[in-house]
Coordinates of C-alpha atoms in Angstrom, one line a residue:
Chain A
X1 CA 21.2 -2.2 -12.6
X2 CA 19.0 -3.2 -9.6
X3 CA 19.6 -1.2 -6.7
X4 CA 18.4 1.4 -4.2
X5 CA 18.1 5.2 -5.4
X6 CA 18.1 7.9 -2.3
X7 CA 17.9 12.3 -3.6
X8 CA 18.6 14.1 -3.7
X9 CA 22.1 13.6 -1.9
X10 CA 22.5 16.9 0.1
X11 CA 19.8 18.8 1.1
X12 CA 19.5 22.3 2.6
X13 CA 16.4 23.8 4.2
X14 CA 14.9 26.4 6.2
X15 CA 14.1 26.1 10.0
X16 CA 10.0 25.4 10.2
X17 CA 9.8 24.0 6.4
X18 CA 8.7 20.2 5.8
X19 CA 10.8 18.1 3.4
X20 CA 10.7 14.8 1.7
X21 CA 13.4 12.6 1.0
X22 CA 13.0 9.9 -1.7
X23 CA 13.8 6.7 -1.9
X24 CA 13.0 4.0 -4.5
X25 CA 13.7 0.1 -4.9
X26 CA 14.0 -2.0 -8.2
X27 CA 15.0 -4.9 -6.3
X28 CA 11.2 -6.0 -5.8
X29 CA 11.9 -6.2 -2.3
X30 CA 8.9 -5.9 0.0
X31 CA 10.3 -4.3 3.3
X32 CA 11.7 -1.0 2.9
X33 CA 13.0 0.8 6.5
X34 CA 14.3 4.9 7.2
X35 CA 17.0 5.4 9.2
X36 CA 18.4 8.4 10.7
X37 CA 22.6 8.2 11.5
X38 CA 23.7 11.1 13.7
X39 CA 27.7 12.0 13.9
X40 CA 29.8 9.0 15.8
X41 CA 26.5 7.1 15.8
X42 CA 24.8 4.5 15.1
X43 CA 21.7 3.9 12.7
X44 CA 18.3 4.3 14.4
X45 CA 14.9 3.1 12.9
X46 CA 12.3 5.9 12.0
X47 CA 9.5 3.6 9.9
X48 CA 9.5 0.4 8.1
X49 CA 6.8 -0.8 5.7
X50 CA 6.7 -4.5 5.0
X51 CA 4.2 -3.9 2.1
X52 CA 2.2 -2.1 0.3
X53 CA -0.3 0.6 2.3
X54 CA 1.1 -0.3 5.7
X55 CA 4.0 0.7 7.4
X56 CA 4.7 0.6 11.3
X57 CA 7.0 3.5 13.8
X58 CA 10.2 2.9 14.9
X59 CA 12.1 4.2 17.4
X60 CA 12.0 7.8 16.7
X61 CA 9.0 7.9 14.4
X62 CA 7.7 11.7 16.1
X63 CA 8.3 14.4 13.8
X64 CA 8.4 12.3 10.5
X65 CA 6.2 11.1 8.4
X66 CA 6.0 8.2 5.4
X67 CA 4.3 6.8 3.0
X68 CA 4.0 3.4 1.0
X69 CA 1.9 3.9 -1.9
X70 CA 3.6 1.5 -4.2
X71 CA 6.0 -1.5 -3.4
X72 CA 9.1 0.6 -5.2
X73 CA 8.8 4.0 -3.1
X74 CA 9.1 4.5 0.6
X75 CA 9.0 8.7 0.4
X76 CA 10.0 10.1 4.1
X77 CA 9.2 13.7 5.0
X78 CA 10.6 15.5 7.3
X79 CA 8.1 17.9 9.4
X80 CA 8.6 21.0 11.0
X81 CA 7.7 19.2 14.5
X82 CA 11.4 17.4 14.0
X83 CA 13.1 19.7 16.5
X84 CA 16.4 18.9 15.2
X85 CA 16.5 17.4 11.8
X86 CA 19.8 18.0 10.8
X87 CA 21.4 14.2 10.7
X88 CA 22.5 11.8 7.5
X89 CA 19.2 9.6 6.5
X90 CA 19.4 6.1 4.4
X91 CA 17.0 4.4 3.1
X92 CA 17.1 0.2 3.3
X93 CA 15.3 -2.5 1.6
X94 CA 15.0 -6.2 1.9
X95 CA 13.3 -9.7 1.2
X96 CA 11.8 -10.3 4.3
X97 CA 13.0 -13.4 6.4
X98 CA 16.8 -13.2 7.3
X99 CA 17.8 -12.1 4.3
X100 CA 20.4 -8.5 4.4
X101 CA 19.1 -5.5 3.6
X102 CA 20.9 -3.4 1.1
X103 CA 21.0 0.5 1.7
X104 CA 20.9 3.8 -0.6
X105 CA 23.6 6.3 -0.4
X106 CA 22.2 8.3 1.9
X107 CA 20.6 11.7 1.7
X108 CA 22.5 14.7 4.1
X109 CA 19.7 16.9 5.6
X110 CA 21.2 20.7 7.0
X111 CA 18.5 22.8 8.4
X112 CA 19.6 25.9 8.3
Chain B
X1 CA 16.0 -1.1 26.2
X2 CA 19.3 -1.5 24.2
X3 CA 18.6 -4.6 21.8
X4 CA 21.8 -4.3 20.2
X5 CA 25.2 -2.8 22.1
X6 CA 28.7 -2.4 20.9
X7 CA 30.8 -2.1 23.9
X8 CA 34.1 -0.8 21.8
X9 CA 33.6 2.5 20.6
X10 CA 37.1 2.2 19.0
X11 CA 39.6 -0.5 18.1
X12 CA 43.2 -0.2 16.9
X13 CA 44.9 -3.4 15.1
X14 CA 48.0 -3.3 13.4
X15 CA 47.9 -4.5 9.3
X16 CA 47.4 -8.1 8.8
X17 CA 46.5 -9.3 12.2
X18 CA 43.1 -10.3 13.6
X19 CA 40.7 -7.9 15.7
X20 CA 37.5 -9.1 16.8
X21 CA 34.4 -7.0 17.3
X22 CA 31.9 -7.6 20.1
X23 CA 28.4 -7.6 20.0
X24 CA 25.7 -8.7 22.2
X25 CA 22.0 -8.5 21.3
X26 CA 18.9 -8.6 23.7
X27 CA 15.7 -10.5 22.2
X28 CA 12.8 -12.8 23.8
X29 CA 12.1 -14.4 20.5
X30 CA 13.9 -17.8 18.9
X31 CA 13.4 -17.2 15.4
X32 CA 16.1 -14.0 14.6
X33 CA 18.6 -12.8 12.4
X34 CA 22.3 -11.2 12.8
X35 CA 24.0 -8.9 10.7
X36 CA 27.6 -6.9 10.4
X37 CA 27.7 -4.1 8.1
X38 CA 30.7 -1.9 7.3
X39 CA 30.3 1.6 7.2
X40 CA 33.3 3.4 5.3
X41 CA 33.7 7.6 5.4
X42 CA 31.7 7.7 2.7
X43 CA 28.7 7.0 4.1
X44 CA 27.6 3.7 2.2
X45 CA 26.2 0.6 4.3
X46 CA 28.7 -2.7 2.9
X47 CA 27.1 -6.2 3.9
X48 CA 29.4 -8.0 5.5
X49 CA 28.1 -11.5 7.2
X50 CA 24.5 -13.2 8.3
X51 CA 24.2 -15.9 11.2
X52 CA 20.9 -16.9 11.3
X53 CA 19.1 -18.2 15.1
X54 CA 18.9 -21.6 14.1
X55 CA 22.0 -22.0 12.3
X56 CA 24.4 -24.3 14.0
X57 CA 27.8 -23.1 12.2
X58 CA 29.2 -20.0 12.5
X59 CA 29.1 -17.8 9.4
X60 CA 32.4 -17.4 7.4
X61 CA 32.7 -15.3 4.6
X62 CA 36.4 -14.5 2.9
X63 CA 38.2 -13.2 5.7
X64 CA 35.0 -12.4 7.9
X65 CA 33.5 -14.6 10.3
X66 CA 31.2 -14.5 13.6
X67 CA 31.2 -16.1 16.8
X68 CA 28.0 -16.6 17.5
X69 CA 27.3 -17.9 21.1
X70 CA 23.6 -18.4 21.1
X71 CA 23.4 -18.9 25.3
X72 CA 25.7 -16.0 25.4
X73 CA 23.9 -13.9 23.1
X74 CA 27.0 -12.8 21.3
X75 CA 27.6 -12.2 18.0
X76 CA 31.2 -11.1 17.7
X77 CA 32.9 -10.1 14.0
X78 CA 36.4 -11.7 13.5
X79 CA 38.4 -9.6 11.0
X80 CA 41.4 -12.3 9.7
X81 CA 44.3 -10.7 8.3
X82 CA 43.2 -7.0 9.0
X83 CA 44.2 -5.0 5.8
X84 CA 44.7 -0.8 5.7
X85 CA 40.8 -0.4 3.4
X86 CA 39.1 -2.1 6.7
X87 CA 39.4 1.1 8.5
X88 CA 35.6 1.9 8.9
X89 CA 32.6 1.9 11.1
X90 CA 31.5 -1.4 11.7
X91 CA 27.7 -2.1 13.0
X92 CA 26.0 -5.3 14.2
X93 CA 22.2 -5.5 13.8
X94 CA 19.5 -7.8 14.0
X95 CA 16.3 -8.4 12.7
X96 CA 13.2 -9.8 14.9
X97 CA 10.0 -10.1 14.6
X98 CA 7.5 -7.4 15.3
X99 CA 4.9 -9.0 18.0
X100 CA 2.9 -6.0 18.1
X101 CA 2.5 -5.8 14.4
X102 CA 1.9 -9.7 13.1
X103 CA 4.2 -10.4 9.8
X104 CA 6.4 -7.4 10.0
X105 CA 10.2 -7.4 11.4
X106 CA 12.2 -4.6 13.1
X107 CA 15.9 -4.1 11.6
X108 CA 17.9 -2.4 14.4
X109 CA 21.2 -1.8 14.7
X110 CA 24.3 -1.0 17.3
X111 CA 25.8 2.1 17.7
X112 CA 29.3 0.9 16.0
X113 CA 32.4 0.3 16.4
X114 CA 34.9 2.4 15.0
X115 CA 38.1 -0.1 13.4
X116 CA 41.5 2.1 12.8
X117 CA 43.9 -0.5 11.3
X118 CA 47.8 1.2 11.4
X119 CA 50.5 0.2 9.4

């Protein structure tokens, strides 16, 4: 089945330590985008990537990091500069040009 | 600035009446595009409904539809015939074009509107 694959779906850490979330597409789509979702809040834009070897910051890029290596996988890590990383992250993808974007499941990040 | 704001943090409808969400969207270009997801307890994102900048109808789809007024910039969900599994988040979005970054386009969405439909 085509779709969008987020892992793992929990996640537990230690203060200080970086972590990667994955995320990979079988849709062929070419824009992939990272969102962070906070409790009783909405979704705000971390990075998007229309293709291949480029991708651009969103709102609250600081602390995170990506990377677009091939057009299926849109890996986001986590850095120990995030002073609060504990939120719910999903992963998106889409055709580009007014077309939806269909999410993952979502990956819940604790710091601990 | 906002781009996108959801002025209802809550709504309450009673099963199998209407309830329409607001949304209104901030963006200097012409060429954009609107979207309504459902966000159940479970954490998945549910497509719901596209209007597109140019399009001259409003969207429909089942017992979905948007009100777009373009002048307005408004893009309010109707819910027909509310039913007890709508109870969810519900989040408008839009998608515009990046002019800093030629060819790439910024997804950003509202902060949601929490639908409670009672018995």
């Amino acid at each position: 089945d085509g779709g969008i694959t987020q892992s793992p779906k929990y996640l537990f850490r230690k203060e200080g330590q970086n972590v990667t979330l994955s995320c990979e597409q079988n849709l062929n789509h070419d824009a992939m985008y990272w969102y962070r979702q906070d409790p009783g809040q909405g979704l705000r834009l971390i990075y998007y990537s229309q293709i291949v070897n480029d991708f651009q910051k969103g709102d609250i890029a600081e602390g995170y990091s990506v990377s677009r290596e091939k057009k299926e996988s849109f890996p986001l890590t986590v850095t120990s500069a995030q002073k609060n990383p504990t939120a719910f992250y999903l992963c998106a993808s889409s055709v580009t040009k007014n077309t939806e974007a269909f999410f993952g499941q979502g990956t819940r990040l604790t710091v601990v | 600035a906002q781009k996108i704001t959801q002025t209802q943090p809550g709504m309450f409808v009673q099963e199998k009446e209407a309830v329409t969400l607001d949304c209104t969207y901030d963006t200097s270009d012409q060429s954009y595009g609107l979207f309504w997801y459902k966000q159940p307890s479970s954490g998945e994102m549910i497509f719901l409904i596209y209007q597109g900048s140019y399009d001259e109808q409003n969207a429909t789809e089942g017992r979905y539809s948007l009100n777009f007024q373009k002048a307005r910039k408004s893009a309010n969900l109707v819910i027909s015939a509310s039913q007890l599994g709508d109870s969810a988040m519900y989040f408008c979005a839009m998608r515009e074009p990046n002019l800093t970054q030629g060819g790439s386009e910024k997804l950003v969405f509202g902060k949601g509107t929490k639908l409670t439909v009672n018995p």
